Short mmCIF file of C-alpha atoms in Angstrom, two decimals:
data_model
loop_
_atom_site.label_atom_id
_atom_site.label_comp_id
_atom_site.label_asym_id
_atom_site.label_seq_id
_atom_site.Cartn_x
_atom_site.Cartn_y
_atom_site.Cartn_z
CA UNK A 1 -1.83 3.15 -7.49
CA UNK A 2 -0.07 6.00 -6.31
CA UNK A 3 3.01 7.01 -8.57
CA UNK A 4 1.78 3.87 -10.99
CA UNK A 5 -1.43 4.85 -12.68
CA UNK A 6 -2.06 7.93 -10.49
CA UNK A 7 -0.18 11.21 -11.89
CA UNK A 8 1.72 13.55 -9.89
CA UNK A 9 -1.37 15.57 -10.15
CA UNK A 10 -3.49 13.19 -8.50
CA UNK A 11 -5.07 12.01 -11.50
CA UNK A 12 -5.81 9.14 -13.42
CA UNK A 13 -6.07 9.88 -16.72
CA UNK A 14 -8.61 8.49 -19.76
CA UNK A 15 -6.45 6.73 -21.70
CA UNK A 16 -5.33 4.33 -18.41
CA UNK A 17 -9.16 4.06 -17.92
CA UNK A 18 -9.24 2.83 -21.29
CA UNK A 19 -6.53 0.64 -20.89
CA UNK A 20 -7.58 -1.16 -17.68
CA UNK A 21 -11.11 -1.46 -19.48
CA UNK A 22 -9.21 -3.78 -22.77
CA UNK A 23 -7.92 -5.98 -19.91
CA UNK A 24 -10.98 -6.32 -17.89
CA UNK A 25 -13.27 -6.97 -21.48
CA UNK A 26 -10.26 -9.58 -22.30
CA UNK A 27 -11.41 -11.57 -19.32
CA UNK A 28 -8.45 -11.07 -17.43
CA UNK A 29 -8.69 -10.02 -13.75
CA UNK A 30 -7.77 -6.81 -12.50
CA UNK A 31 -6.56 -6.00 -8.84
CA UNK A 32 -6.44 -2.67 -7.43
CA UNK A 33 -2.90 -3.23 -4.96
CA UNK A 34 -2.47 0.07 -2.92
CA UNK A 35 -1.02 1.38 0.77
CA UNK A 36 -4.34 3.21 0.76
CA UNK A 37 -6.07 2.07 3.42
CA UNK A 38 -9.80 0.96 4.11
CA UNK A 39 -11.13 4.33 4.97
CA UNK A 40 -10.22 5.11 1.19
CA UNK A 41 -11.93 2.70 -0.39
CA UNK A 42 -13.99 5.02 -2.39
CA UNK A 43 -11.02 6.90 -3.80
CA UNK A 44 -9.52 3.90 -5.03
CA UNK A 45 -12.27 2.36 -6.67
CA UNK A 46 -12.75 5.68 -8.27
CA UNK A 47 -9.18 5.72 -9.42
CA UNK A 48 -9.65 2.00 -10.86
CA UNK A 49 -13.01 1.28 -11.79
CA UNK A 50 -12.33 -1.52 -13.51
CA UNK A 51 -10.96 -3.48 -10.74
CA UNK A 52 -12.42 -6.73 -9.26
CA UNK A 53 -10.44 -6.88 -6.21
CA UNK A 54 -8.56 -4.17 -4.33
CA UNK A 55 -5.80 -4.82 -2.11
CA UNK A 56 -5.85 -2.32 0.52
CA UNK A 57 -3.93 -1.24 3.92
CA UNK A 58 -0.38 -2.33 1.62
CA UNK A 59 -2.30 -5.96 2.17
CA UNK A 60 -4.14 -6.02 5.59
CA UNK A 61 -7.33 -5.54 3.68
CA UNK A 62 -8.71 -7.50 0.81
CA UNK A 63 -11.77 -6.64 -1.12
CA UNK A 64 -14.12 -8.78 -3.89
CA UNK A 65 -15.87 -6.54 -6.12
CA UNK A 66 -17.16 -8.96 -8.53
CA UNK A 67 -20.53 -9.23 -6.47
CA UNK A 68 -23.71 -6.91 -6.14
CA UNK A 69 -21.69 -5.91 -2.76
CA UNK A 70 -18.00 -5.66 -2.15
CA UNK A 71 -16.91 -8.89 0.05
CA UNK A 72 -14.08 -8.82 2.85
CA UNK A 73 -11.76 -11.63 1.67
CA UNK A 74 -8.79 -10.05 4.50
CA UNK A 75 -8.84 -7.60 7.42
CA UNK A 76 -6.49 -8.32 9.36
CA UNK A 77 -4.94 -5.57 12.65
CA UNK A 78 -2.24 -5.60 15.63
CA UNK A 79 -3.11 -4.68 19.09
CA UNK A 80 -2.00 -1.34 19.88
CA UNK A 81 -0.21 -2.85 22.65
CA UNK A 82 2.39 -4.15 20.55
CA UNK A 83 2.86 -0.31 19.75
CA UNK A 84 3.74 0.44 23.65
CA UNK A 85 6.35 -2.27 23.11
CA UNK A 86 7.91 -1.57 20.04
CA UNK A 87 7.69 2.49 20.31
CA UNK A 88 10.46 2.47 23.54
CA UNK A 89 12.47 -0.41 21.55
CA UNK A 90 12.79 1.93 18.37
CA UNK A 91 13.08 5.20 20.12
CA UNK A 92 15.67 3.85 22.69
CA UNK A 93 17.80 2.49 19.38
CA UNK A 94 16.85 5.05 16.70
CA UNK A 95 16.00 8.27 18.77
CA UNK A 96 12.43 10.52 19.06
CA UNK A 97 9.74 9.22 16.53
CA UNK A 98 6.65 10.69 15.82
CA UNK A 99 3.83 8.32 15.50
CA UNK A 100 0.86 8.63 13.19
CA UNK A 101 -1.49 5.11 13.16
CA UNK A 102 -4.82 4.23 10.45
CA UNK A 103 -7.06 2.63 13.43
CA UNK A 104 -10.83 3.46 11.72
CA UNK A 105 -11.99 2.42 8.11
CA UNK A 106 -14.90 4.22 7.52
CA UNK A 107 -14.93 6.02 4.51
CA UNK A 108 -12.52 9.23 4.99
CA UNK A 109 -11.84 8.58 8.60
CA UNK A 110 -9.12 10.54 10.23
CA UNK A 111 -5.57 9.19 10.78
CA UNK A 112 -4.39 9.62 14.58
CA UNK A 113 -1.32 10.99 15.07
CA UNK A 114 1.02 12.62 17.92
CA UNK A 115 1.14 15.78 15.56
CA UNK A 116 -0.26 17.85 12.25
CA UNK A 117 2.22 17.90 10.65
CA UNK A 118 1.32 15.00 7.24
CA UNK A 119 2.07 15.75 3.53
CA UNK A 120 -1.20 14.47 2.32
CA UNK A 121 -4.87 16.50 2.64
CA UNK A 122 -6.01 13.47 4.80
CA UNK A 123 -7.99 14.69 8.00
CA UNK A 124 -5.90 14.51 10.68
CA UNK A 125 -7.02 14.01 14.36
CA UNK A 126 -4.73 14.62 17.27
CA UNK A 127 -3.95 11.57 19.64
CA UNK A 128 -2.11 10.99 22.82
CA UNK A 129 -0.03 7.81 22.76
CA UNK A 130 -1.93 6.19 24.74
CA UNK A 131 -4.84 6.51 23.22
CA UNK A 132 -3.35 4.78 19.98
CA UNK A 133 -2.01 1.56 22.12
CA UNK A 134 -5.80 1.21 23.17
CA UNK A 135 -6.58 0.89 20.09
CA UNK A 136 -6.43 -2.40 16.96
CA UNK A 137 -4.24 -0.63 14.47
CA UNK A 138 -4.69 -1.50 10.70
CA UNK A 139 -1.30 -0.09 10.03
CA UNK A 140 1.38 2.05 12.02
CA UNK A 141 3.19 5.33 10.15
CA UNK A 142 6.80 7.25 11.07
CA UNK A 143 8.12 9.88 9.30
CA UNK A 144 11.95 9.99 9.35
CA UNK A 145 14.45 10.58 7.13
CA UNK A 146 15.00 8.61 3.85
CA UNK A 147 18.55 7.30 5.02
CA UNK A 148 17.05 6.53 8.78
CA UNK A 149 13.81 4.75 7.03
CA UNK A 150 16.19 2.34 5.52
CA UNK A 151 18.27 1.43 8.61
CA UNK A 152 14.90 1.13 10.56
CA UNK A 153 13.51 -1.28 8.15
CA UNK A 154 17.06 -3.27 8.26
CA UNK A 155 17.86 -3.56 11.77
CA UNK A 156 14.44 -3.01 12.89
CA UNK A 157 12.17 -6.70 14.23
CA UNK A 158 9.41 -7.27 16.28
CA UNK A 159 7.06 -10.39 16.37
CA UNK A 160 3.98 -9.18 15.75
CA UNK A 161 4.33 -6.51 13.39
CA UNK A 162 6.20 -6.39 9.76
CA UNK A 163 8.12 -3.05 9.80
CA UNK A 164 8.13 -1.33 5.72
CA UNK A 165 10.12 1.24 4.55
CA UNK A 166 6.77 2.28 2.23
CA UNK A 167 8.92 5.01 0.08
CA UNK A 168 11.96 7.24 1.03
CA UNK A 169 10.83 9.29 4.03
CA UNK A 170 8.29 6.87 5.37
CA UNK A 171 8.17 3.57 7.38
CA UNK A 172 5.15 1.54 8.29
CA UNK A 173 4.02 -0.71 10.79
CA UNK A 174 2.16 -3.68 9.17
CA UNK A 175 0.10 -6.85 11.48
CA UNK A 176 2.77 -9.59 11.01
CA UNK A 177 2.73 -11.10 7.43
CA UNK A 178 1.12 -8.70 5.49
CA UNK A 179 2.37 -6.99 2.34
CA UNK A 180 0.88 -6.60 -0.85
CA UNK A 181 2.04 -10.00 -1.79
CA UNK A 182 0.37 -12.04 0.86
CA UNK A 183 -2.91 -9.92 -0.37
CA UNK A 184 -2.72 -11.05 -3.73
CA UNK A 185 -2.31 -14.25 -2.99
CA UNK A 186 -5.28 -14.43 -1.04
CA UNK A 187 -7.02 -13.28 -4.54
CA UNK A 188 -4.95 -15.27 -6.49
CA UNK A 189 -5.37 -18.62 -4.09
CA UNK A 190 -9.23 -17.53 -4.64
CA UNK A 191 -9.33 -17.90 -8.53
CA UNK A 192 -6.88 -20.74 -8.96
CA UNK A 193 -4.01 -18.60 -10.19
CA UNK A 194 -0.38 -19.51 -10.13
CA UNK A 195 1.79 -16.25 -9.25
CA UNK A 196 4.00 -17.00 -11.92
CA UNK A 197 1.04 -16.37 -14.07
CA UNK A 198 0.75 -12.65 -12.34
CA UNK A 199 1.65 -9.15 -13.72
CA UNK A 200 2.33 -6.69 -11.68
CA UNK A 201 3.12 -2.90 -12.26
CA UNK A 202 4.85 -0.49 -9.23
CA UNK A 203 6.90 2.30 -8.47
CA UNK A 204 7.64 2.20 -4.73
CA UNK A 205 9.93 0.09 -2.07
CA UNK A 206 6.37 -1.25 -0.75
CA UNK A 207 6.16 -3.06 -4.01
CA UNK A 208 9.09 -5.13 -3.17
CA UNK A 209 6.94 -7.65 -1.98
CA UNK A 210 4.77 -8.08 -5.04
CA UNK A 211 7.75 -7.40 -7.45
CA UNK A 212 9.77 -10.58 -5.96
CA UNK A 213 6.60 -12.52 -5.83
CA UNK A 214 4.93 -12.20 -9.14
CA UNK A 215 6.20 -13.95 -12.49
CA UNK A 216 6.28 -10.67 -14.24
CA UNK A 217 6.97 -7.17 -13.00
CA UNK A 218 6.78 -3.45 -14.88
CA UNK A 219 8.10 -0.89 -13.39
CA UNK A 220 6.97 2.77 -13.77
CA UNK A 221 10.12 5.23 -14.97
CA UNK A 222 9.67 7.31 -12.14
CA UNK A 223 10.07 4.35 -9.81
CA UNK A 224 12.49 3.62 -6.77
CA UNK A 225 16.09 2.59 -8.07
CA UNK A 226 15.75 -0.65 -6.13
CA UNK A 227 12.32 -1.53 -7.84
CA UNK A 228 13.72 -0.92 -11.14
CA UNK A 229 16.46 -3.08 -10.52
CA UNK A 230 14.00 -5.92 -9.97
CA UNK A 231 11.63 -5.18 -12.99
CA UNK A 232 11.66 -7.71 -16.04
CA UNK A 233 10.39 -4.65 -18.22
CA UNK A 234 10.29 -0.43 -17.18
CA UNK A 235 7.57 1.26 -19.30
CA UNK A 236 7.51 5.33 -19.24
CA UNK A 237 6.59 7.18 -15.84
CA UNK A 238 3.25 8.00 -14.55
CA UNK A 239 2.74 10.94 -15.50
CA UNK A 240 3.56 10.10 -19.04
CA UNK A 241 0.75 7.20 -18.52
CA UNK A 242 3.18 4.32 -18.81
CA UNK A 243 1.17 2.12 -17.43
CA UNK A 244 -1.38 2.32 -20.21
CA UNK A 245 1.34 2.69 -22.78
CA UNK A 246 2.26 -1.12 -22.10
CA UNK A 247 -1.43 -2.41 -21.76
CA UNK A 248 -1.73 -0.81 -25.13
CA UNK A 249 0.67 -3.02 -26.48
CA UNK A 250 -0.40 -6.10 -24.64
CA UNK A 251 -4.37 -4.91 -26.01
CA UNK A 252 -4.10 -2.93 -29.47
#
């Protein structure tokens, strides 16, 4: 979603509408796969319209749109307790962290976090530590730098949890097993569809997953060096609506 079909802007323009719309009419299913979580379900669905399934939460979170009513397929958490574990472990190793953690999914519920400081205009609402480990956690966030987000993700296990470096400047705590892979496949064990059968489009390091799992993969121009290395095929950036560029070709 993000950096794929949605412009630097924040936009999703007509002509990827259009585009997703030629695949949908073709009678091919479409699935919305996103970090976005839960609480911006609406967004999404308003940045995709044609989808009918989202992945959501980068996998924790699986949605079937094809009925009257959306239908939870996925929703899977971590105790926050396995947050008072891991925090000391990563802290003692890596030094201070601040933590920022998704815990409600109503629509446009505020993240919790240790401070203010986020890049995005999500609502923000201030949490002690504490307060977070009392809580189930649909996915975990640390800022850090780009070079310490990679050696995190590296070195970095626990159990319960899958640790993500999302993009450069990001890491996030996942419940153990998810990834936008494992989401798809619980649409694509759903409808009888082989993943090498799968196309996927991305842009970021927390399409990794999908990228090594699906039997095709596009990559976005604009996308993460080690995504592009993986893609089959890289069509023209988001901005420049690359995404629809190649459906265009796949749909004239």
């Amino acid at each position: 979603m993000d950096g794929t079909i949605v412009r630097t802007d924040g936009t999703v323009s007509a002509r990827t509408d259009a585009a997703f719309d030629r695949v949908r009419d073709a009678g091919i299913p479409i699935v919305g796969a996103t970090g976005r979580g839960p609480r911006l379900t609406g967004m999404s669905r308003g940045d995709l319209p044609s989808a009918d399934y989202f992945v959501l939460g980068g996998g924790g979170r699986v949605l079937d749109l094809t009925g009257e009513e959306p239908r939870v397929l996925r929703d899977l958490r971590f105790s926050g307790r396995v947050l008072a574990e891991l925090m000391p472990q990563l802290e003692a190793e890596f030094g201070p962290l601040q933590l920022t953690v998704e815990a409600l999914d109503a629509e446009n519920a505020p993240l919790w976090s240790e401070w203010e400081q986020w890049p995005y205009p999500d609502p923000i609402e201030l949490r002690t530590r504490d307060e977070m480990f009392a809580a189930s956690i649909i996915k975990g966030f640390l800022q850090v730098a780009p070079e310490l987000g990679a050696r995190l993700t590296q070195e970095a296990r626990h159990r319960d949890v899958e640790i993500i470096q999302a993009w450069p400047g990001f890491v996030e705590i996942h419940p153990h097993g998810v990834d936008k892979a494992t989401g798809l496949t619980v649409v694509t064990e759903l409808l009888g569809i082989d993943p090498a059968d799968v196309l996927v489009f991305g842009d970021q390091l927390n399409d990794v997953a999908s990228f090594a799992w699906a039997g095709h993969r596009v990559a976005v121009a604009n996308g993460h060096p080690i995504l592009l290395g993986m893609a089959d095929e890289v069509t023209a950036a988001n901005d420049a609506d690359g995404v629809a560029e190649y459906l265009e070709r796949l749909f004239p």
